XYZ file of C-alpha atoms in Angstrom:
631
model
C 51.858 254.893 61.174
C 48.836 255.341 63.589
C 47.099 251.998 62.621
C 50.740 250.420 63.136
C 50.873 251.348 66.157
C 47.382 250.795 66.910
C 48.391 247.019 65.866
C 51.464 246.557 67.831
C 49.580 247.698 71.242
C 46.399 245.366 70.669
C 49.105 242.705 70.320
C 50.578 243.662 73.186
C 47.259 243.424 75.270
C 46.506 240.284 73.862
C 49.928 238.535 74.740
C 49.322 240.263 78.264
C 45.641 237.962 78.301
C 47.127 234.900 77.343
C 49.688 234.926 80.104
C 46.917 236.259 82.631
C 44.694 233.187 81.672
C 47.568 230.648 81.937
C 48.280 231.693 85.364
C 44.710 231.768 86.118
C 44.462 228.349 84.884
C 47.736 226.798 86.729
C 46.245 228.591 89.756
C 43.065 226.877 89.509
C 44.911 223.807 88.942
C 46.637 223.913 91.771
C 43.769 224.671 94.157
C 41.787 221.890 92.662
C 44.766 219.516 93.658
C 44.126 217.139 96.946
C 45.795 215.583 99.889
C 46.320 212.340 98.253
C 46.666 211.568 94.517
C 47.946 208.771 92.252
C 49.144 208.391 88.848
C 46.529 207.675 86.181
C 48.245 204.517 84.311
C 50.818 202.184 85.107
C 53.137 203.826 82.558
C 53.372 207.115 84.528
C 53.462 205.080 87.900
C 56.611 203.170 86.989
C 57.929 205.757 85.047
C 57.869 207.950 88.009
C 59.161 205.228 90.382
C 62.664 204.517 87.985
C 63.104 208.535 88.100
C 63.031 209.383 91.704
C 64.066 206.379 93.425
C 67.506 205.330 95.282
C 67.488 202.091 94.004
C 70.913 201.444 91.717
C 69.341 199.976 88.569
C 66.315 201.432 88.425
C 67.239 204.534 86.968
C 68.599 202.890 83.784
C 65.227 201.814 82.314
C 63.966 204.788 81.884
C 66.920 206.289 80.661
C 67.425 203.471 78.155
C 64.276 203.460 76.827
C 65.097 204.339 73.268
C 67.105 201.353 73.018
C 64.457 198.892 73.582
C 67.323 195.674 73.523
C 69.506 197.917 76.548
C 65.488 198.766 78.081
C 65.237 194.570 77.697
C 68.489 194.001 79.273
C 68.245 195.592 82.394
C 64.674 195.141 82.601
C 65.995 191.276 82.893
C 68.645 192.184 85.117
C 66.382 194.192 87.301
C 63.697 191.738 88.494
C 66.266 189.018 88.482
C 68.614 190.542 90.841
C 65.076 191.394 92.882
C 64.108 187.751 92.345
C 67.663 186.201 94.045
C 68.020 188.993 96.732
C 63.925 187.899 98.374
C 64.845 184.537 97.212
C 68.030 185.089 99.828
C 65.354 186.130 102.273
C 63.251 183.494 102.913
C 66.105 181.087 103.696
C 67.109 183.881 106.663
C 63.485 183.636 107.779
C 63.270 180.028 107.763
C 66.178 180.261 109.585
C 65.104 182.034 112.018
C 61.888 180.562 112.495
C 63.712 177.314 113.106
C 64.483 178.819 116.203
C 68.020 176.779 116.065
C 70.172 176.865 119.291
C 73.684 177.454 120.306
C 75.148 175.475 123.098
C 77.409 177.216 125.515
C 79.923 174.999 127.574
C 81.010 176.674 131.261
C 83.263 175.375 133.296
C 82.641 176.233 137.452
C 84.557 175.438 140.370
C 83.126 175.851 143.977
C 81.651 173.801 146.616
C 79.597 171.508 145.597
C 76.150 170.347 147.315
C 76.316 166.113 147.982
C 73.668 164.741 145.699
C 71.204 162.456 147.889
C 72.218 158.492 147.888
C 69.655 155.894 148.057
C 70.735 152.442 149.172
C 68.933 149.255 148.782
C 69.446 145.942 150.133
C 68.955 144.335 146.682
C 65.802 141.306 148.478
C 62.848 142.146 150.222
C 62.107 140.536 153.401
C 59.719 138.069 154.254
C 57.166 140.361 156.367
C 55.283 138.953 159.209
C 52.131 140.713 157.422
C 52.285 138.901 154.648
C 54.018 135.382 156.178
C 51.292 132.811 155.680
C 50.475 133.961 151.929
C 54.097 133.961 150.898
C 54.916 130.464 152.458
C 51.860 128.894 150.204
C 53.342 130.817 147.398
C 56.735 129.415 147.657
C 54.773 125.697 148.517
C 52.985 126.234 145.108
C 55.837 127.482 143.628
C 58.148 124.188 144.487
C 55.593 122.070 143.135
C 55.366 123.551 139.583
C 59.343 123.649 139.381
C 59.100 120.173 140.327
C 56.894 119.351 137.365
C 58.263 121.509 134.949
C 61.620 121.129 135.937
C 61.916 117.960 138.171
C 63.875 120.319 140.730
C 63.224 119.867 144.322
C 63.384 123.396 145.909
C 64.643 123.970 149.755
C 61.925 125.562 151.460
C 61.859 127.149 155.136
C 59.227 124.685 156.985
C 56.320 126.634 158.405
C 53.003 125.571 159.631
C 51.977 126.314 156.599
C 53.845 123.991 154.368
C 53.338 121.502 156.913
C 49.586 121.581 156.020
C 49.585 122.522 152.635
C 47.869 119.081 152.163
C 44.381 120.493 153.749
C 41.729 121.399 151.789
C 41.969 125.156 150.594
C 39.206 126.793 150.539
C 37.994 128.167 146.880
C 39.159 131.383 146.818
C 42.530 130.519 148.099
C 45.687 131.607 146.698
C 45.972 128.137 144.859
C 42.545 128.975 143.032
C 43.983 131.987 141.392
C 47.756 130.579 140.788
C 45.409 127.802 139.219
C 43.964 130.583 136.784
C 47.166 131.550 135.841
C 49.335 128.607 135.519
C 52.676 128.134 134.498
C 53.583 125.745 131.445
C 55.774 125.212 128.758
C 55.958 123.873 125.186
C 58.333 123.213 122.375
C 59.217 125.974 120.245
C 58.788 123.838 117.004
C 55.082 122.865 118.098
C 52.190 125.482 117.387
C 50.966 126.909 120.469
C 47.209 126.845 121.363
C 47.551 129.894 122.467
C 48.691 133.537 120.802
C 51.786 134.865 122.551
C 52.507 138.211 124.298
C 56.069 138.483 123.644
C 58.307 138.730 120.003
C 59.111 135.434 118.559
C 62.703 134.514 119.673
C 65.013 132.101 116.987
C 66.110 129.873 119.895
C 65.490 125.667 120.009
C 64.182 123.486 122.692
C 61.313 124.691 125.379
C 59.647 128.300 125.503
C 58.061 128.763 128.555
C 55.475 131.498 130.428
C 52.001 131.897 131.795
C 48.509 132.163 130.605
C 46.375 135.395 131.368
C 42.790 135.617 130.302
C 40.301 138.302 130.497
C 37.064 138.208 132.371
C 35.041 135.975 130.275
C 38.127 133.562 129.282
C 36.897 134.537 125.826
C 40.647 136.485 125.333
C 43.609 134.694 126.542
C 47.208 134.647 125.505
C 50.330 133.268 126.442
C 52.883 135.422 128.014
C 56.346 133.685 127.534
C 59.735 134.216 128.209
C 63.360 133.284 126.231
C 64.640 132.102 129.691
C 63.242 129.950 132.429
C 64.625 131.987 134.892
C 62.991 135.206 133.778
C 59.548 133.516 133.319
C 59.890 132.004 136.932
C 60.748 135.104 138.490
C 57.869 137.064 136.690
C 55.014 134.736 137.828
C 56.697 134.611 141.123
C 56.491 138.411 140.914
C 52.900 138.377 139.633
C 51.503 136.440 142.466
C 53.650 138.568 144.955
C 52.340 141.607 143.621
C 48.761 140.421 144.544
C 49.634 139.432 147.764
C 50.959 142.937 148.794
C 48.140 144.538 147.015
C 45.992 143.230 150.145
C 47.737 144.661 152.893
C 45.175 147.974 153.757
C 48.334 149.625 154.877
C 51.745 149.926 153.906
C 53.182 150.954 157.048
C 52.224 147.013 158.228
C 55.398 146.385 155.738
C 57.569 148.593 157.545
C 60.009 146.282 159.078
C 63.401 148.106 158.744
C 66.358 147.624 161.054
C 68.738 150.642 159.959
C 71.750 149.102 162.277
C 71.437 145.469 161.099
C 72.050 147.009 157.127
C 74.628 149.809 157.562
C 77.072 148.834 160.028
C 79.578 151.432 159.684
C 78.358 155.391 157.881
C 80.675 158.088 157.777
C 80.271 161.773 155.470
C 83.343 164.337 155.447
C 84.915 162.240 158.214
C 82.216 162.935 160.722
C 79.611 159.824 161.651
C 76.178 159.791 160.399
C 73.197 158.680 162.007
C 69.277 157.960 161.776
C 69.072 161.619 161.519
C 70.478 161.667 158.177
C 68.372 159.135 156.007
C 64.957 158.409 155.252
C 63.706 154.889 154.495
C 61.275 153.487 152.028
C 60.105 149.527 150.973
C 60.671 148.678 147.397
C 58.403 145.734 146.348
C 61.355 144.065 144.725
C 64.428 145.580 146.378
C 63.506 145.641 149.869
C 64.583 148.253 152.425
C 65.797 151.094 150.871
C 67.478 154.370 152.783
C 68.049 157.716 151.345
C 71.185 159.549 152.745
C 71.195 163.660 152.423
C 67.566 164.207 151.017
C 67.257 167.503 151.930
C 65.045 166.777 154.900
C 67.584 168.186 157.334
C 70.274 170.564 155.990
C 71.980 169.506 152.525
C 75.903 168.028 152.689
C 78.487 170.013 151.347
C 81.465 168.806 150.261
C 84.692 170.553 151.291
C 87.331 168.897 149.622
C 86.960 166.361 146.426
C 88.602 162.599 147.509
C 88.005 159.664 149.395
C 88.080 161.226 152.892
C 85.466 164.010 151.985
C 83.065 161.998 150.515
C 80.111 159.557 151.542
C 81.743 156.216 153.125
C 79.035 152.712 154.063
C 79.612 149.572 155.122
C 76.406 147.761 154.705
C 75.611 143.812 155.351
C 75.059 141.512 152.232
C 73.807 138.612 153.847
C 70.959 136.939 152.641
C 68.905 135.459 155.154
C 64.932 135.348 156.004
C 64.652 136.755 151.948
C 62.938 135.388 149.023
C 65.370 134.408 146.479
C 62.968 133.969 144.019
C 62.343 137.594 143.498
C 66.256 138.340 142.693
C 68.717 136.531 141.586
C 71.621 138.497 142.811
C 72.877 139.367 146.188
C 74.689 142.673 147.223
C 73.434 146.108 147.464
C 72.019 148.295 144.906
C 72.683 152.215 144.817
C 71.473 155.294 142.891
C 73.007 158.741 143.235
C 70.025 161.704 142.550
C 69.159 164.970 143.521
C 66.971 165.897 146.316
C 63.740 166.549 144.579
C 63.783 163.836 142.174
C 62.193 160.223 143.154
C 64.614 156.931 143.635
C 63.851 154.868 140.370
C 66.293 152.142 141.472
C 65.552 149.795 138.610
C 66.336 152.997 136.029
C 68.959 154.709 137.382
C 70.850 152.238 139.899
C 73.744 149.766 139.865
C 74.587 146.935 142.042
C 77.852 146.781 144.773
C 79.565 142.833 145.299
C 79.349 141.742 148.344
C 83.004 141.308 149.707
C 84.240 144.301 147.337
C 85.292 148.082 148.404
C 83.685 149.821 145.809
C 84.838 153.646 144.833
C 82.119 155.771 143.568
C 83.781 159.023 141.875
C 81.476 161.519 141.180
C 81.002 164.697 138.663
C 78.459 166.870 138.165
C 76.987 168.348 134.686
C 74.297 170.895 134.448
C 72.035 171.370 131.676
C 70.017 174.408 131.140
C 67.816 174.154 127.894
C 65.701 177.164 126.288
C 62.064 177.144 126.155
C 59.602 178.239 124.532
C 59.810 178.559 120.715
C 63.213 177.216 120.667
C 62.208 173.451 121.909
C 59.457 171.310 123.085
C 60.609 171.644 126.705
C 58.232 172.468 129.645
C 58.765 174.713 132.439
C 57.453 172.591 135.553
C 55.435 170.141 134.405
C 52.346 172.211 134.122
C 51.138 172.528 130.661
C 51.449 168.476 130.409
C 48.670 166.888 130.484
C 49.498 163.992 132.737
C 49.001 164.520 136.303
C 51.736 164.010 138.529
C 51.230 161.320 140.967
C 54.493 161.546 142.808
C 55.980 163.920 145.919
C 58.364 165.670 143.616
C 59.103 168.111 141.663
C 58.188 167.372 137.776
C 61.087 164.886 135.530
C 60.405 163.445 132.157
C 60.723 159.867 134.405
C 58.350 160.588 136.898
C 55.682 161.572 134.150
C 56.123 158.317 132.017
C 55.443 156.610 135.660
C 52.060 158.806 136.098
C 50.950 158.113 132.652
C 51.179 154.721 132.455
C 49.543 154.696 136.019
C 46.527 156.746 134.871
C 46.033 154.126 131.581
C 46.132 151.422 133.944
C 43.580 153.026 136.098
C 41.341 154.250 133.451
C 41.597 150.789 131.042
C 42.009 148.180 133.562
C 40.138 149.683 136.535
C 42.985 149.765 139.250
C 46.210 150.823 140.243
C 49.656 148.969 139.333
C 51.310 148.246 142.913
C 54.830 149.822 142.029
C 53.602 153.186 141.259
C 52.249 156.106 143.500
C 48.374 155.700 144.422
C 45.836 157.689 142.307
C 43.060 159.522 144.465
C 39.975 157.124 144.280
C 41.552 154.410 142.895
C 42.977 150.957 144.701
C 45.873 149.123 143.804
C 45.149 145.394 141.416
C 44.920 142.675 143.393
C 42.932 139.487 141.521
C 40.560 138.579 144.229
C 38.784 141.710 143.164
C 40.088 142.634 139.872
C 40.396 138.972 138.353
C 41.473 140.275 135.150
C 43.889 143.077 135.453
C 47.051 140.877 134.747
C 45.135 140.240 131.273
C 44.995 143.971 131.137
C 48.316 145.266 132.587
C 50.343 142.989 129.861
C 48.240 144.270 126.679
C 48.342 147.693 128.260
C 53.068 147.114 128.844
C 52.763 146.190 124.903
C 50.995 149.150 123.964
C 53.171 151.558 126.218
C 56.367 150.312 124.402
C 55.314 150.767 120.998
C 53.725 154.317 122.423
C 50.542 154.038 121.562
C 49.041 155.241 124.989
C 51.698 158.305 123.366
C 52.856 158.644 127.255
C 56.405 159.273 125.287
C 54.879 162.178 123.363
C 52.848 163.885 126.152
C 55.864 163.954 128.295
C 58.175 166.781 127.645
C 61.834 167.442 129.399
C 61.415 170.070 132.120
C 64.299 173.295 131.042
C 63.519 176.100 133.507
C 65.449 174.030 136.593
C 68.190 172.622 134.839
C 68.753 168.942 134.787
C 72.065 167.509 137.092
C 73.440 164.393 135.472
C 76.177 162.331 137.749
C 78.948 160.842 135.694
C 80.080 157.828 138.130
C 83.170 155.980 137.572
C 84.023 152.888 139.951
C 86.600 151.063 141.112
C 86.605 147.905 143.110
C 88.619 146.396 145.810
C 88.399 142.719 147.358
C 88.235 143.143 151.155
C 90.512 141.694 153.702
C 88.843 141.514 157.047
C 91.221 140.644 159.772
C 90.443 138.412 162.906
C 89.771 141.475 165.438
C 87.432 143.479 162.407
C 85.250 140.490 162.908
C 85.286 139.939 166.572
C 84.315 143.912 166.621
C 81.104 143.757 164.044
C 80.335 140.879 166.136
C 79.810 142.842 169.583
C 78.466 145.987 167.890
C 76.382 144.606 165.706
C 75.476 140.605 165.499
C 78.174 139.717 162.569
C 78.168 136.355 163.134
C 78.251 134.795 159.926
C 81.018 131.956 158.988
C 82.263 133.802 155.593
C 83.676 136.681 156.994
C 84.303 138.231 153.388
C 81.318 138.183 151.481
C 78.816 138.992 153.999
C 79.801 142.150 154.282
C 80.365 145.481 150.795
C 82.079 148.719 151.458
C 80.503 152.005 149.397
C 82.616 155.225 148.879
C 80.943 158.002 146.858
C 82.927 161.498 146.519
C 83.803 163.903 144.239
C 86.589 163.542 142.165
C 87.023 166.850 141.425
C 85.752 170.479 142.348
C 84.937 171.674 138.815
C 81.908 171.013 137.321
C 80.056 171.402 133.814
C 77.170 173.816 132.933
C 76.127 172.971 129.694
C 73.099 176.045 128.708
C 71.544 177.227 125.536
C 71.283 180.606 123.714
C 69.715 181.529 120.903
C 71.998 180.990 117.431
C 69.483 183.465 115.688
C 67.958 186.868 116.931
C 65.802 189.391 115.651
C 69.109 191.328 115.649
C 70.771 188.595 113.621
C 67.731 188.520 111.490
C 68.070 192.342 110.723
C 71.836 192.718 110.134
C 71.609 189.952 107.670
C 69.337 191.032 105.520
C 70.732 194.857 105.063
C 73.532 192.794 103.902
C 71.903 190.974 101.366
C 69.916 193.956 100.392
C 73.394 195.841 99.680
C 74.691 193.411 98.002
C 72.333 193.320 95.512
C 70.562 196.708 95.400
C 73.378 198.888 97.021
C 70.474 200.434 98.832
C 69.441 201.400 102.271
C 66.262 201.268 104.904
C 64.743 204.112 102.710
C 64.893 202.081 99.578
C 62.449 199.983 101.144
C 60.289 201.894 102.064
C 60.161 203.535 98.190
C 59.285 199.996 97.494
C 56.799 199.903 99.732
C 55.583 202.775 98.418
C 55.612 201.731 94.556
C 53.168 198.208 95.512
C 50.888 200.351 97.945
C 50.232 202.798 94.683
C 50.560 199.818 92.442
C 47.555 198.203 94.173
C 45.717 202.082 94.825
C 45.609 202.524 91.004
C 44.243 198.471 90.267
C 41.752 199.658 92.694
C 40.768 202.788 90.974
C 40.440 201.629 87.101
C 38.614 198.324 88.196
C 36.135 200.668 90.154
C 35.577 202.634 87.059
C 35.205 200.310 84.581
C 32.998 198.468 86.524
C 30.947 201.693 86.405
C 31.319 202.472 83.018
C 29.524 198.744 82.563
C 26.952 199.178 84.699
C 25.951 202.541 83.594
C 22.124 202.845 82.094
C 21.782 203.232 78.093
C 19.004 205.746 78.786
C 22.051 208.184 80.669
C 23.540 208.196 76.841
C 22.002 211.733 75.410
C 20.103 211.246 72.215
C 21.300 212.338 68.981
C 20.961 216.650 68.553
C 20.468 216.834 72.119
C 22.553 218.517 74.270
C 24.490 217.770 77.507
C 24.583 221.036 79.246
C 22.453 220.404 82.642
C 22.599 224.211 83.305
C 19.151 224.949 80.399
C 16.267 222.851 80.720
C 13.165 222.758 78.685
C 10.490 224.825 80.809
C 7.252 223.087 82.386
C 3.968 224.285 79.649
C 1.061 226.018 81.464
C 0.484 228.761 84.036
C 2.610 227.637 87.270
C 3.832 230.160 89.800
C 7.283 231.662 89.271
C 9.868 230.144 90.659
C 13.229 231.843 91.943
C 16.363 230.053 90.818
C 19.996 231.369 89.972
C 22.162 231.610 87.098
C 25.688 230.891 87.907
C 27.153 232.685 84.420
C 30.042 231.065 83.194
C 32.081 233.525 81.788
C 34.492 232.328 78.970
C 36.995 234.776 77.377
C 36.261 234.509 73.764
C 39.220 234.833 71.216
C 40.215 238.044 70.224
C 39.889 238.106 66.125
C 42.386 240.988 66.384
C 44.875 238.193 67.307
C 44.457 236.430 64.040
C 46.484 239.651 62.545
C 50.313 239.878 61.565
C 52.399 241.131 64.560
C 56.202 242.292 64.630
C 58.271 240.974 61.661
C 55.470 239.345 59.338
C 53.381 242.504 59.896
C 56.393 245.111 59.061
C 57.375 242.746 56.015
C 53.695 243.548 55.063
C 53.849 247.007 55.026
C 56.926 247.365 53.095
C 55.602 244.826 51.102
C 52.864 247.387 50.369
């Protein structure tokens, strides 16, 4: 029984070893272990990933992977549902980085600020400045409707006209109305000249004038549908030239405030030359501004009639030039008080012998900047400079663009537009060409290829104020006494008592007013609440889930990383590292140097191995007692 026992207790002691190494061996493991590890194959990456993660699905292909049709399946399933929920996602992000707009309508009531009025009288005056060059304009003029027309035109007799029969001298106006003559032609015949203007599908005469350049080598004709308009835009031309001349505008300055407005009244209390501002308009005279924000800004207290803006201005013709308008009246624009008076954009004309109504309402607009539309904030970031006294409008930098082309191409400034710095305004005894040059140049700014249309953006940080007008007209009844009264106050003696004479009434028709501003239709917070819901509709899944996604590609790409890296080293590894056949690997014994060298002091780092225990090969518990009682 001794060697039995003997038996049983080495196999005890044994069993005890094996469990002491295994521990030994998981400890080592463990301490070998460092602060970031990744799988070694794909297999055990994904395998890992569909075990642990949150994602509904996931866990199915690993747990179906006996059934390779079911693994298949939802292996399908899987990256299609993954497929339509990002495909989901980038229409929400190129929704949002459409930057799209929502527009918000607000109604206000309060008091409302008057806008400022500008009032024209429709013909500019013959100035004393300029007297002896317009009378041999409208001399020259009389003779070329004469020929072209056979009409004999009434002209005011001046010294002047009297001897238009001298000699001129050569650089006389008729030398450069010479240059640029006006003539006409049949439409059917072919012209010896290129035209200017679009072919129009009319019969009988075309007519216009002829503008060359410098060297006469480039000429064209620049013709008009209508008589009329070709008449008044040579007449215009030539009067543009003549103005051009005068070294300073204040020399044009010939207003008479009292012999326009006979009769101005705001909120039932008078107005006077306290309350306007005037400025000359090349083609529509005197002009006056009512409320521009010089003094203090009117407020109106009450919307109607009687709380509103009331004129009685004169619409008698007399010392104008008729051939500059064809009309006769007064024209008015209604603005704010930091925007410019473009009276030939924005303006409308009042009858002479009418009342005329004006009702009024205001409408705000506030647009968004920014990424959400090509609006600019003041004018800044434009790259047109702004020529005019005002604060910046999408109007007022068309103006300054085409300006600065007209300076830059044709070498002076356009006469209806602000003056440049440096630059002087085109006037043919020293530019001879520029009306060759300002009609190419109108052409190109149309079709926008000076691209003054593109540069110019609308302004959105101020808010733009758009006046709906409505009017309503009334034929005026003057009695006896009204005339004997405008008469003493203020020289109304003319024999049509009716038509010399317009009434203007501009008010508010109501107090409420329109703010019409923009918000943004898509947010970051938008952006965010609308994809959780697309990623639990398809996945079921939270904030976490995508971050284990995350996760999965950032290993995905670790372990690509890590097997390239070694394979790449396993091919550029040297043959001679390969041992030799019979030769062994084990760097710790090394062949010694032959001859006498001195010793050397090293260290043996012994590598102790537990060697197997040949008592373990021998029967234990059952198999050994079935061998003893087998014996």
């Amino acid at each position: 029984m001794a060697p039995v026992g003997e038996r049983l207790r080495r196999c005890k002691q044994e069993t005890e070893k094996q469990q002491k190494a295994e521990e030994v061996a998981e400890k080592l493991e463990k301490e070998c272990q460092g602060l970031i590890e990744f799988h070694k194959s794909y297999h055990e990456l994904f395998q890992f990933f569909c075990n642990n993660t949150t994602i509904h699905g996931a866990i199915r292909l690993v747990c179906s992977k006996r059934n390779k049709m079911k693994t298949a399946f939802w292996s399908v399933l899987f990256f299609l549902t993954f497929g339509l929920m990002y495909w989901q996602f980038g229409i929400l992000y190129r929704q949002y980085f459409s930057f799209p707009v929502s527009l918000n309508l607000n109604l206000n009531s309060d008091r409302l600020t008057f806008p400022a009025v500008t009032l024209c009288t429709l013909n500019p005056y013959r100035y004393s400045a300029v007297q002896k060059e317009l009378d041999e304009l409208d001399y020259i003029t009389h003779q070329t409707l004469m020929d072209l027309y056979n009409y004999n035109m009434s002209l005011v007799q001046s010294k002047w006209a009297a001897q238009s029969t001298r000699k001129r001298s050569s650089r006389s106006l008729s030398h450069h109305v010479q240059r640029h003559p006006l003539r006409r032609h049949k439409r059917d015949e072919p012209a010896s000249l290129k035209g200017n203007s679009p072919p129009v599908d009319k019969s009988d005469w075309k007519i216009g004038f002829i503008l060359c350049n410098e060297t006469n080598e480039d000429c064209f004709h620049q013709t008009y549908s209508s008589g009329v308009d070709a008449v008044r835009e040579w007449y215009s031309f030539h009067y543009i030239n003549i103005l051009a001349r005068m070294p300073n505008t204040k020399a044009l300055d010939e207003s008479n405030f009292e012999n326009f407005i006979y009769a101005c009244r705001f909120n039932e209390v008078t107005c006077d030359q306290a309350n306007y501002t005037h400025f000359h308009h090349p083609i529509y005279g005197n002009c006056y501004t009512f409320n521009d924000g010089n003094n203090s800004l009117w407020t109106s207290s009450l919307p109607g009639i009687n709380n509103g803006l009331s004129l009685l201005v004169r619409t008698e013709q007399n010392d104008y030039i008729p051939l500059l308008s064809t009309v006769t009246g007064a024209r008015v624009m209604v603005h704010d008080q930091n925007e410019p008076a473009f009276m030939d954009d924005g303006g409308f004309n009042v009858r002479p012998g009418v009342e005329s109504s004006i009702s009024m309402k205001k409408e705000t607009t506030m647009r968004l900047g920014g990424s959400y539309s090509d609006c600019t904030e003041d004018g800044s970031d434009v790259l047109v400079q702004n020529l005019y006294s005002s604060r910046y409008t999408e109007q007022v930098c068309i103006r300054s663009c085409f300006q600065m082309s007209m300076v830059e191409r044709c070498g002076c400034a356009y006469y209806f537009y602000p003056l440049p710095s440096g630059a002087e305004y085109c006037d043919y005894t020293k530019h001879i060409a520029w009306g060759h040059c300002y009609y190419k140049l109108q052409v190109e700014f149309k079709s926008n290829v000076l691209g003054c249309f593109s540069k110019c953006r609308k302004p959105w940080e101020a808010g733009i104020t758009e006046w709906c007008i409505s009017m309503m007209l009334f034929v005026l009844s003057f009695q006896d006494w009204v005339s004997h009264m405008l008469s003493r106050q203020n020289k109304y003696n003319i024999t049509a008592k009716r038509n010399g004479v317009a009434k203007v009434n501009l008010f508010f028709e109501e107090w409420k007013y329109k703010t019409n501003g923009e918000s943004p239709a898509f947010t970051v917070v938008t952006l965010l609440s609308q994809l959780g819901n697309q990623w639990s509709l398809w996945f079921g899944s939270s904030v976490l889930s995508v971050v284990e996604i995350a996760e999965l590609i950032l290993d995905f790409i670790a372990i690509t990383f890590i097997l390239s890296f070694r394979w790449l080293r396993s091919r550029q590894l040297p043959a001679s590292a390969v041992p030799p056949a019979g030769a062994h690997d084990n760097t710790a014994f090394q062949p010694e140097p032959s001859g006498p060298s001195a010793p050397s002091r090293f260290t043996v780092e012994a590598v102790v191995t537990t060697l197997p225990s040949y008592n373990s090969l021998e029967l234990c518990g059952r198999d050994r007692d079935a061998e003893i009682g087998l014996e």
